[in-house]
Coordinates of C-alpha atoms in Angstrom, one line a residue:
M143 CA 26.1 23.3 8.4
K144 CA 22.3 21.7 8.4
S145 CA 20.6 20.9 12.2
D146 CA 21.8 18.3 13.9
I147 CA 18.5 15.8 14.6
L148 CA 18.1 14.0 17.9
W149 CA 14.9 11.4 17.8
I150 CA 13.8 10.2 21.1
I151 CA 11.4 7.0 21.2
V152 CA 10.3 5.7 24.7
D153 CA 8.7 1.9 23.9
S154 CA 5.1 1.5 24.9
A155 CA 4.6 4.9 26.3
R156 CA 0.8 5.9 26.6
T157 CA -0.2 9.4 26.1
Y158 CA -1.5 9.3 29.4
R159 CA -1.3 8.5 33.1
T160 CA -3.4 5.7 34.5
G161 CA -1.1 5.5 38.0
I162 CA -1.3 1.7 37.6
D163 CA 1.8 0.4 35.8
D164 CA 5.2 1.6 33.9
R165 CA 3.9 2.5 30.8
D166 CA 2.1 6.0 31.7
R167 CA 3.5 9.2 30.2
L168 CA 6.8 10.5 31.3
D169 CA 7.1 13.8 33.3
I170 CA 10.0 14.8 31.1
M171 CA 7.5 14.6 27.9
D172 CA 5.4 17.3 29.9
D173 CA 8.3 19.8 30.3
F174 CA 9.7 19.0 26.7
A175 CA 6.5 20.1 25.5
K176 CA 6.6 23.7 27.0
E177 CA 9.3 24.5 24.6
S178 CA 8.1 22.7 21.8
I179 CA 4.9 21.4 19.6
E180 CA 2.7 18.7 20.9
F181 CA 0.2 16.8 18.3
T182 CA -2.2 15.4 21.1
N183 CA -3.8 13.2 18.4
A184 CA -1.1 11.2 17.5
Y185 CA -1.5 7.7 15.9
T186 CA 1.1 4.8 15.4
S187 CA 1.5 2.7 11.8
A188 CA 1.3 -0.4 14.0
P189 CA 1.3 -1.7 17.9
S190 CA 4.5 -3.4 17.1
S191 CA 8.1 -2.1 17.6
I192 CA 9.4 -3.4 14.4
L193 CA 6.3 -2.5 12.1
S194 CA 6.1 0.7 13.8
A195 CA 9.9 1.6 13.5
S196 CA 10.1 0.9 9.7
S197 CA 6.9 3.2 9.3
M198 CA 8.2 6.0 11.5
F199 CA 11.8 6.1 9.6
T200 CA 10.2 5.4 6.0
G201 CA 7.3 8.2 6.0
L202 CA 5.2 4.7 4.6
N203 CA 2.7 2.7 6.1
S204 CA 4.6 -0.5 7.2
C205 CA 2.7 -2.8 4.8
F206 CA 4.7 -1.2 2.1
I207 CA 7.9 -2.2 3.7
S208 CA 7.7 -5.6 4.1
R209 CA 5.4 -8.7 3.4
H210 CA 5.6 -10.8 6.2
F211 CA 7.3 -10.4 9.4
N212 CA 8.7 -14.1 9.1
D213 CA 10.4 -13.0 6.0
W214 CA 11.2 -9.3 7.2
D215 CA 13.6 -7.6 4.5
F216 CA 14.1 -3.9 4.0
D217 CA 15.3 -2.8 0.6
E218 CA 16.5 0.9 0.3
K219 CA 16.6 0.7 -3.4
L220 CA 12.7 0.5 -3.3
V221 CA 12.1 2.7 -0.7
E222 CA 14.2 5.8 0.7
S223 CA 14.2 5.9 4.7
V224 CA 15.3 9.0 6.8
Y225 CA 18.8 7.4 7.5
K226 CA 19.3 7.0 4.1
T227 CA 18.5 10.6 3.6
M228 CA 20.7 11.6 6.3
K229 CA 24.0 9.6 5.3
D230 CA 23.5 11.0 1.4
L231 CA 23.6 14.5 3.0
N232 CA 27.0 13.6 5.3
Y233 CA 25.2 13.3 8.5
E234 CA 27.1 11.3 11.0
I235 CA 24.6 8.8 12.2
Y236 CA 24.2 7.3 15.9
S237 CA 21.4 4.6 15.7
I238 CA 21.4 3.9 19.8
F239 CA 18.6 1.1 20.1
N240 CA 18.3 -0.9 23.5
S241 CA 16.9 -4.0 22.0
R242 CA 19.4 -6.4 20.6
E243 CA 16.3 -7.7 18.3
E244 CA 15.6 -4.4 16.3
R245 CA 19.4 -3.8 15.5
R246 CA 19.5 -7.2 14.2
M247 CA 16.1 -6.7 12.1
I248 CA 16.3 -3.5 10.5
R249 CA 19.8 -3.1 10.8
K250 CA 19.8 -2.1 7.1
L251 CA 17.3 0.6 7.2
I252 CA 19.0 2.2 11.0
Y253 CA 22.7 1.8 10.6
P254 CA 23.5 0.8 14.3
I255 CA 25.6 2.4 16.3
S256 CA 29.7 1.2 16.2
S257 CA 30.8 -0.2 19.0
K258 CA 33.9 2.4 19.3
F259 CA 31.0 4.5 20.9
Y260 CA 30.1 1.9 23.4
T261 CA 31.1 2.5 26.9
K262 CA 32.3 -0.1 29.5
G263 CA 30.7 -3.3 29.6
I264 CA 28.4 -2.9 26.5
S265 CA 27.9 -5.7 23.8
H266 CA 25.6 -6.1 20.8
Q267 CA 24.7 -9.6 22.6
N268 CA 22.5 -7.7 25.3
W269 CA 19.8 -5.7 25.5
W270 CA 20.7 -2.3 27.0
T271 CA 19.4 -0.7 30.1
N272 CA 18.0 3.1 29.5
K273 CA 20.8 4.0 31.6
E274 CA 23.2 2.7 29.1
C275 CA 21.8 4.2 25.9
T276 CA 21.9 7.4 27.7
D277 CA 25.8 6.8 28.6
I278 CA 26.0 5.6 24.6
F279 CA 24.8 8.7 23.7
I280 CA 26.9 11.3 25.6
N281 CA 29.9 9.2 24.8
A282 CA 29.2 9.5 21.1
L283 CA 28.2 13.0 21.7
S284 CA 31.6 14.1 23.2
K285 CA 33.4 12.2 20.3
H286 CA 31.7 13.7 17.5
D287 CA 33.1 15.8 14.7
K288 CA 31.5 19.3 16.0
N289 CA 31.8 20.5 12.1
K290 CA 29.3 17.8 10.8
S291 CA 25.7 17.5 11.6
A292 CA 24.7 14.3 13.4
F293 CA 21.6 12.7 13.5
Y294 CA 21.0 10.6 16.9
T295 CA 18.3 8.0 17.8
I296 CA 17.6 6.8 21.3
W297 CA 15.4 4.1 21.7
Y298 CA 14.1 3.6 25.3
D299 CA 11.7 1.3 27.0
C300 CA 9.9 2.5 30.0
R301 CA 9.0 -1.3 31.0
E302 CA 10.2 -2.3 34.5
D303 CA 12.5 1.3 34.9
K304 CA 11.3 3.8 37.1
N305 CA 13.9 5.9 36.2
T306 CA 13.0 6.2 32.5
S307 CA 12.0 9.7 32.5
F308 CA 15.1 10.4 34.3
E309 CA 17.3 9.4 31.6
V310 CA 15.5 10.9 29.0
E311 CA 16.0 14.2 30.7
R312 CA 20.0 13.3 31.3
A313 CA 20.3 12.8 27.7
L314 CA 18.2 16.2 26.7
K315 CA 20.4 17.9 29.6
A316 CA 23.8 16.8 28.0
F317 CA 22.7 17.6 24.2
K318 CA 21.7 21.2 25.7
E319 CA 25.1 21.4 27.3
S320 CA 26.7 20.6 24.0
G321 CA 25.7 23.9 22.9
R322 CA 23.6 22.4 19.9
Y323 CA 20.2 22.0 21.1
D324 CA 18.6 25.6 20.2
N325 CA 19.6 25.1 16.6
S326 CA 18.3 21.1 16.3
I327 CA 15.5 19.3 15.4
V328 CA 14.6 17.6 18.3
I329 CA 11.4 14.6 18.4
M330 CA 10.2 12.8 21.4
C331 CA 7.6 10.2 20.8
S332 CA 6.6 6.4 21.5
D333 CA 6.6 3.6 19.1
H334 CA 3.0 2.6 20.0
G335 CA 0.9 2.8 23.2
Y336 CA -0.1 -0.1 25.7
P337 CA -3.3 -1.6 27.0
D338 CA -4.8 0.2 29.7
P339 CA -4.5 -2.3 33.0
S340 CA -7.7 -0.8 34.0
S341 CA -9.5 -2.5 31.0
G342 CA -8.7 -5.8 32.1
L343 CA -5.8 -6.9 30.0
T344 CA -3.0 -6.3 32.8
E345 CA 0.7 -7.6 32.3
E346 CA -0.3 -11.0 33.2
T347 CA -3.4 -11.4 30.5
M348 CA -0.7 -9.9 28.1
K349 CA 1.7 -12.7 28.0
K350 CA -1.0 -14.7 26.6
Y351 CA -2.7 -12.4 24.1
T352 CA 0.1 -9.9 22.4
H353 CA -0.3 -6.3 22.5
D354 CA 0.5 -5.9 18.8
M355 CA -3.2 -7.4 18.3
I356 CA -4.8 -4.7 20.4
I357 CA -5.8 -2.1 18.1
T358 CA -8.0 0.3 20.9
E359 CA -7.0 3.7 21.6
D360 CA -4.7 3.2 24.5
N361 CA -2.6 1.1 22.0
I362 CA -2.3 2.9 19.0
K363 CA -2.4 6.5 20.5
V364 CA 1.3 7.8 21.0
P365 CA 2.8 11.2 22.5
L366 CA 4.3 13.4 19.8
I367 CA 6.0 16.2 20.5
I368 CA 8.4 18.3 18.2
K369 CA 10.8 21.2 18.6
Y370 CA 12.6 22.8 15.8
P371 CA 14.4 26.2 15.2
G372 CA 12.0 29.1 15.6
C373 CA 9.6 26.4 16.6
P374 CA 6.2 28.3 18.7
K375 CA 6.8 26.9 21.8
G376 CA 4.1 24.9 24.2
K377 CA 1.7 24.8 21.3
K378 CA -0.8 22.0 21.1
L379 CA -2.4 20.8 18.0
D380 CA -5.1 17.9 18.1
N381 CA -5.2 16.8 14.5
E382 CA -5.4 13.3 13.8
V383 CA -1.8 12.7 12.5
G384 CA 0.5 9.8 12.5
T385 CA 4.1 8.8 13.1
V386 CA 4.3 8.6 9.6
D387 CA 4.2 12.5 9.3
I388 CA 7.4 12.7 11.2
Y389 CA 10.4 11.9 8.3
P390 CA 8.5 14.0 5.6
T391 CA 8.5 16.9 8.5
I392 CA 12.3 16.7 9.0
C393 CA 12.7 16.8 5.2
E394 CA 10.7 20.0 5.1
I395 CA 12.3 21.8 7.8
L396 CA 15.7 21.2 6.4
G397 CA 14.5 22.3 2.9
L398 CA 14.5 19.1 1.3
P399 CA 12.6 17.9 -1.3
E400 CA 9.6 15.3 -0.6
K401 CA 10.8 11.3 -0.4
N402 CA 9.1 8.3 -1.5
T403 CA 6.4 10.1 -3.8
Q404 CA 5.9 7.5 -5.9
F405 CA 3.7 6.2 -2.9
K406 CA 0.0 8.1 -3.0
Y407 CA -0.4 6.9 0.5
R408 CA 2.6 8.6 2.5
G409 CA 3.1 10.6 5.7
L410 CA 2.9 14.3 5.0
S411 CA 4.8 17.1 6.7
L412 CA 3.2 18.4 9.9
L413 CA 4.4 21.9 9.2
D414 CA 1.1 22.9 7.1
L415 CA -1.1 22.1 10.3
V416 CA 1.3 24.6 12.5
N417 CA 1.7 27.1 10.4
T418 CA -1.7 27.9 9.5
D419 CA -3.7 26.3 12.5
S420 CA -5.7 24.2 9.9
K421 CA -8.3 22.1 11.2
E422 CA -7.6 19.1 8.9
N423 CA -7.7 15.8 9.9
R424 CA -5.8 13.3 8.0
T425 CA -6.8 9.7 8.2
A426 CA -4.5 7.3 10.2
R427 CA -4.2 3.5 9.3
I428 CA -3.1 0.9 12.0
D429 CA -2.1 -2.1 11.2
T430 CA -1.6 -5.4 13.4
R431 CA 0.3 -7.8 10.7
L432 CA 1.5 -7.3 7.3
N433 CA -0.4 -7.6 4.3
M434 CA 0.5 -11.0 3.4
A435 CA 0.0 -12.1 7.2
D436 CA -2.9 -14.1 8.1
S437 CA -5.0 -13.0 11.5
R438 CA -4.7 -9.5 10.8
F439 CA -6.7 -6.3 11.1
T440 CA -6.7 -2.8 10.1
A441 CA -7.9 0.2 11.4
L442 CA -8.9 4.0 9.8
V443 CA -9.6 6.8 12.1
K444 CA -10.5 10.4 10.8
D445 CA -12.9 12.9 12.6
Q446 CA -12.8 10.7 15.6
I447 CA -14.9 8.0 13.6
K448 CA -12.8 4.7 13.5
Y449 CA -13.2 1.6 11.3
V450 CA -12.0 -1.5 11.6
Y451 CA -11.8 -4.3 9.5
Y452 CA -10.8 -7.9 9.9
W453 CA -9.2 -9.2 6.9
D454 CA -9.7 -13.5 7.6
Q455 CA -13.4 -13.1 8.8
K456 CA -14.2 -10.1 6.8
I457 CA -15.9 -8.3 10.0
E458 CA -16.3 -4.4 10.0
E459 CA -16.4 -2.5 13.1
L460 CA -17.3 1.4 13.5
F461 CA -16.8 3.3 16.7
N462 CA -17.4 7.3 17.3
L463 CA -14.4 7.8 19.6
K464 CA -16.2 11.0 21.1
K465 CA -19.4 9.5 22.0
D466 CA -17.9 6.2 22.8
P467 CA -14.2 6.4 23.8
Y468 CA -13.9 3.2 24.9
E469 CA -15.0 1.4 21.7
L470 CA -18.1 -0.8 23.1
N471 CA -20.8 -0.3 20.7
N472 CA -20.1 -1.3 17.0
L473 CA -22.2 0.9 15.0
V474 CA -22.2 -1.1 11.8
P475 CA -25.1 -3.6 12.7
T476 CA -27.0 -0.8 14.8
R477 CA -26.7 2.5 12.8
L478 CA -25.6 1.4 9.7
D479 CA -28.2 4.1 8.1
E480 CA -26.8 7.1 10.1
Y481 CA -23.3 6.1 9.8
N482 CA -23.6 4.6 5.9
E483 CA -21.7 7.7 4.4
N484 CA -18.6 7.1 6.9
I485 CA -18.5 3.7 6.3
L486 CA -18.5 3.9 2.5
E487 CA -15.7 6.3 2.4
F488 CA -13.5 4.0 5.0
R489 CA -14.2 1.0 2.7
T490 CA -13.5 3.0 -0.3
K491 CA -9.9 4.4 0.9
L492 CA -9.1 1.1 2.7
K493 CA -9.5 -0.9 -0.9
D494 CA -7.8 2.0 -2.6
M495 CA -4.9 1.4 -0.2
E496 CA -4.9 -2.2 -0.7
Q497 CA -4.6 -2.0 -4.0
E498 CA -1.5 0.4 -4.0
I499 CA 0.2 -1.8 -1.3
N500 CA -0.1 -5.2 -3.7
L501 CA 0.8 -3.9 -6.6
F502 CA 3.8 -2.2 -5.0
H503 CA 4.8 -5.8 -3.8
K504 CA 3.5 -7.7 -7.1
V505 CA 6.0 -5.9 -9.1
D506 CA 8.6 -6.2 -7.0
L507 CA 7.9 -10.3 -6.3
I508 CA 7.9 -10.5 -9.9
N509 CA 11.2 -8.9 -10.7
R510 CA 12.7 -11.2 -7.6
F511 CA 11.6 -14.2 -8.9
C512 CA 12.8 -13.6 -12.3
T513 CA 16.4 -12.5 -11.2
N514 CA 16.3 -15.4 -8.6
F515 CA 15.1 -18.2 -11.0
Q516 CA 17.4 -17.1 -14.0
K517 CA 20.2 -17.6 -12.0
R518 CA 19.7 -21.2 -11.5
K519 CA 18.7 -22.1 -14.9
S520 CA 20.3 -21.4 -18.2
P521 CA 18.2 -20.4 -21.1
G522 CA 18.1 -23.7 -22.8
A523 CA 17.0 -25.4 -19.4
L524 CA 14.0 -23.0 -19.0
K525 CA 13.0 -24.4 -22.2
K526 CA 12.6 -27.8 -21.3
I527 CA 10.2 -27.2 -18.3
S528 CA 6.9 -28.3 -19.0
E529 CA 5.2 -29.4 -15.7
I530 CA 5.3 -27.0 -12.4
I531 CA 3.3 -27.4 -9.2
L532 CA 3.1 -24.8 -6.6
A533 CA 2.1 -26.3 -3.0
T534 CA 1.2 -24.1 -0.8
K535 CA -1.3 -24.0 2.4
N536 CA -3.2 -20.7 3.5
A537 CA -0.6 -18.3 1.3
P538 CA -2.4 -15.0 0.4
I539 CA -4.0 -15.0 -3.1
N540 CA -2.1 -12.3 -4.5
I541 CA 1.2 -13.8 -3.7
I542 CA 0.2 -16.8 -6.1
E543 CA -1.0 -14.2 -8.7
S544 CA 2.5 -12.5 -8.5
F545 CA 4.0 -16.5 -8.8
L546 CA 1.8 -17.1 -11.9
K547 CA 2.9 -13.8 -13.5
A548 CA 6.1 -14.2 -13.1
S549 CA 6.0 -18.1 -14.1
K550 CA 4.4 -17.1 -17.6
K551 CA 6.9 -14.6 -18.1
I552 CA 10.0 -17.1 -17.6
F553 CA 8.5 -20.3 -19.5
P554 CA 5.2 -18.9 -20.9
N555 CA 4.1 -22.7 -22.5
T556 CA 5.0 -24.6 -19.5
K557 CA 1.6 -26.0 -17.4
I558 CA 1.1 -24.6 -13.9
H559 CA -1.0 -26.3 -11.4
L560 CA -1.7 -25.9 -7.7
L561 CA -1.7 -28.2 -5.1
V562 CA -3.7 -27.0 -2.2
N563 CA -6.0 -28.1 0.5
E564 CA -9.4 -28.2 -0.1
N565 CA -10.7 -25.1 1.7
D566 CA -7.8 -23.0 -0.1
S567 CA -9.0 -24.9 -3.6
K568 CA -12.4 -22.5 -3.3
I569 CA -10.3 -19.0 -2.8
Y570 CA -8.0 -20.3 -5.6
S571 CA -10.8 -21.2 -8.0
T572 CA -10.6 -17.8 -9.9
L573 CA -6.8 -18.4 -10.8
S574 CA -5.4 -18.9 -14.2
V575 CA -3.8 -22.4 -14.0
N576 CA -4.0 -25.5 -15.5
S577 CA -5.4 -27.6 -12.7
I578 CA -5.9 -27.3 -9.0
I579 CA -5.1 -30.7 -7.1
N580 CA -6.5 -31.5 -3.4
I581 CA -3.6 -32.2 -1.5
D582 CA -5.1 -34.9 0.7
E583 CA -5.6 -37.1 -2.5
P584 CA -2.9 -39.4 -4.0
A585 CA -0.5 -38.0 -6.3
N586 CA -2.1 -37.1 -9.7
K587 CA -1.5 -39.9 -12.2
T588 CA -2.1 -37.6 -15.1
I589 CA 1.0 -36.0 -14.7
P590 CA 3.6 -38.7 -14.7
I591 CA 6.5 -36.3 -13.9
V592 CA 6.6 -32.9 -12.8
D593 CA 9.8 -30.6 -13.7
I594 CA 9.8 -28.6 -10.6
I595 CA 7.5 -28.3 -7.1
F596 CA 7.6 -24.9 -5.7
F597 CA 6.5 -25.0 -2.0
L598 CA 5.5 -21.7 -1.0
T599 CA 5.4 -20.9 2.6
Q600 CA 6.4 -17.5 4.7
N601 CA 9.5 -18.5 6.8
S602 CA 10.5 -21.3 4.6
K603 CA 14.2 -20.9 5.1
Q604 CA 13.8 -21.7 8.9
G605 CA 12.6 -25.2 7.6
F606 CA 9.2 -25.2 9.5
I607 CA 7.2 -27.1 6.9
D608 CA 3.9 -28.6 7.3
S609 CA 4.2 -32.3 7.8
S610 CA 1.2 -33.1 5.7
I611 CA 2.3 -31.1 2.7
S612 CA 6.0 -32.4 3.0
N613 CA 4.6 -35.9 3.0
N614 CA 2.3 -35.6 0.1
L615 CA 5.3 -33.8 -1.6
K616 CA 7.2 -37.2 -1.3
K617 CA 4.9 -39.1 -3.5
W618 CA 5.1 -37.0 -6.7
N619 CA 7.7 -38.0 -9.0
K620 CA 9.2 -34.8 -9.7
K621 CA 12.8 -33.8 -10.9
E622 CA 13.2 -31.0 -8.3
L623 CA 11.9 -29.5 -4.8
L624 CA 12.3 -26.1 -4.2
M625 CA 11.3 -23.9 -1.2
L626 CA 9.8 -20.2 -1.9
D627 CA 9.2 -17.8 0.8
Y628 CA 7.5 -14.6 0.8
N629 CA 10.4 -12.3 -0.7
F630 CA 10.5 -14.9 -3.3
D631 CA 14.0 -16.3 -2.6
I632 CA 14.4 -19.9 -3.6
Y633 CA 16.0 -22.7 -1.6
N634 CA 16.9 -26.1 -2.0
R635 CA 14.8 -28.4 0.5
F636 CA 17.5 -29.8 2.2
L637 CA 19.6 -26.4 2.6
S638 CA 16.4 -24.9 3.7
K639 CA 15.9 -26.8 6.6
W640 CA 19.7 -27.3 7.7
F641 CA 21.8 -24.5 5.9
W642 CA 20.0 -21.5 5.0
P643 CA 18.7 -21.0 9.1
I644 CA 22.2 -20.9 10.3
K645 CA 23.2 -18.7 7.2
N646 CA 20.3 -16.6 7.5
Y647 CA 21.2 -16.1 11.4
I648 CA 24.6 -15.5 10.8
Q649 CA 24.1 -12.9 8.2
T650 CA 21.7 -11.0 10.1
N651 CA 24.1 -10.6 12.9
S652 CA 27.4 -10.5 10.7
Y653 CA 27.1 -6.5 10.9
F654 CA 27.9 -6.6 14.5
Y655 CA 30.9 -9.3 14.3
K656 CA 33.3 -6.8 12.9
D657 CA 33.3 -4.9 16.2
E658 CA 32.5 -8.1 18.5
P659 CA 34.0 -11.3 16.9
S660 CA 33.4 -13.2 19.9
L661 CA 29.4 -12.8 18.9
F662 CA 30.1 -15.2 16.3
F663 CA 30.7 -18.3 18.5
R664 CA 28.0 -17.4 20.8
D665 CA 25.8 -17.2 17.9
I666 CA 26.9 -20.7 17.0
L667 CA 26.1 -21.7 20.6
F668 CA 22.9 -20.3 20.1
I669 CA 21.9 -21.9 16.6
L670 CA 23.1 -25.4 18.4
G671 CA 20.9 -25.1 21.0
K672 CA 17.8 -24.6 18.8
L673 CA 18.7 -27.7 16.7
P674 CA 16.4 -30.1 18.5
N675 CA 13.5 -27.8 17.7
R676 CA 14.2 -28.6 14.2
L677 CA 14.6 -32.3 14.4
L678 CA 11.7 -32.6 15.8
G679 CA 9.8 -30.1 13.1
R680 CA 8.5 -27.8 16.0
N681 CA 7.0 -24.7 15.5
T682 CA 5.6 -23.0 18.8
S683 CA 3.8 -20.1 17.2
L684 CA 0.0 -19.9 17.3
P685 CA -2.5 -17.2 15.8
V686 CA -3.7 -15.0 18.3
D687 CA -7.4 -13.8 17.4
G688 CA -7.4 -10.1 17.8
N689 CA -11.4 -9.8 17.7
K690 CA -11.9 -12.3 20.7
V691 CA -9.3 -10.3 22.5
K692 CA -11.2 -7.4 21.9
K693 CA -14.3 -8.8 23.4
M694 CA -12.9 -9.9 26.2
R695 CA -11.8 -6.5 27.2
D696 CA -15.1 -5.1 26.6
R697 CA -16.9 -7.9 28.4
I698 CA -14.6 -6.6 31.4
I699 CA -15.0 -2.8 31.1
K700 CA -18.9 -3.4 30.9
A701 CA -18.8 -5.6 33.8
K702 CA -17.0 -3.2 35.9
A703 CA -19.4 -0.2 34.9
N704 CA -22.5 -2.2 35.8
T705 CA -21.0 -2.8 39.5
K706 CA -20.6 1.0 40.4

């Protein structure tokens, strides 16, 4: 029988203690590290729980897993996860996540625990307290068939719970008392850190600026402690590694072949560093957003040099973390000659990473579009399509390229036009299309009738459509208007606004209805409460300028230093 696995994740726990708030390193982490190996320079893949989880559980950077948070999807046919691996090995999976949102969004990735292991009063409807998570774990542990291997995940949250360390300790104690601890793999980490309140990014400040747009060390470094049978006890390694390396490490400990080898940039097992005392540092990549979202930026860290690239503004930053731990002095404008080799290395690596990510999504998108569209139209109907318009606003150029390639595969002789605003028309000027039409101008009389207008937008199934575009589309003489999201799922406009939001919400929660049928009726009431916003076309989400937040933080730190 293979080793059991217990993976404990503490949401938002830093690698150190401030003594100011509730996001500090837990006391139990110090105790557990005495009988384990601790990696003291470990980085998350993203300062966001969903993105970080998807990366940890697949061993890949989060940008491979999905394209946009609003069109989140995970396809285990394309990417293997640690849960799929263990399920195929006949492990019993017990995934205990405190957050309802995480249980819902990444259910296809983590296989949430069945309600038959819930303790009294627990429902998927609610966020679970840390105590409830431990209670569910202990209940599952007591009911587990001792002749089968088990994979337990417990996701705690240190926010507003002074007993978090105690609950983690209680879970470890129960696992030890079960008699399975010594022969098991036990991992303890956080999904990401949290901004240090002494930097000025306090709890109150963060209500306005979300932590997932902060990429300083306090927010992206994580505790990472691993125990496995025969491991050296109390060993500390300061190599730069990532949470992407955990899944490959589990595989090597269990004697399994490496997974997701089709990807060049993937996590690597940590055992080589443990067994050889190698001083090698790996390049950690951290993203604030997925690669088809706006307002994103990326950090690469290696050998205590940190490179940050803001994709929209095309701004570069470089910091020497050893000399400048607070990241206050950007070396790009002032020390370019001295650090030119570092900058060129980071630029080259980031470009290579992006090419692999973009190619992966492009192939997937082309296949999705061809499959989805050919379900809607017969071969004879496809041959009759002569004019297509793709309308969009601020869509990344790589997703438009994917649309064009897919379209030309299905109807190679069809004319394709872009309908975009003036600023976007300059960005898309290199694309191979028949024409680029300014969306603010009157409908083009040179195209008497359009067979299909596709409106491409993230979150299109949620019906939040830019009114300037939807009003313009009404002017065109068209046979069909179809919505297209960033997964290239295709929707009718009416269904997009009314049917698909309801279907999508119900579908993502249906996994839980079989255990708790009453949740279905609660969700219907929830959806009805959202209808006023849909009737009014409200979309309240606004982008956060991460560079602006960083500059605000820097000013506060410098001001404090000047007053000492």
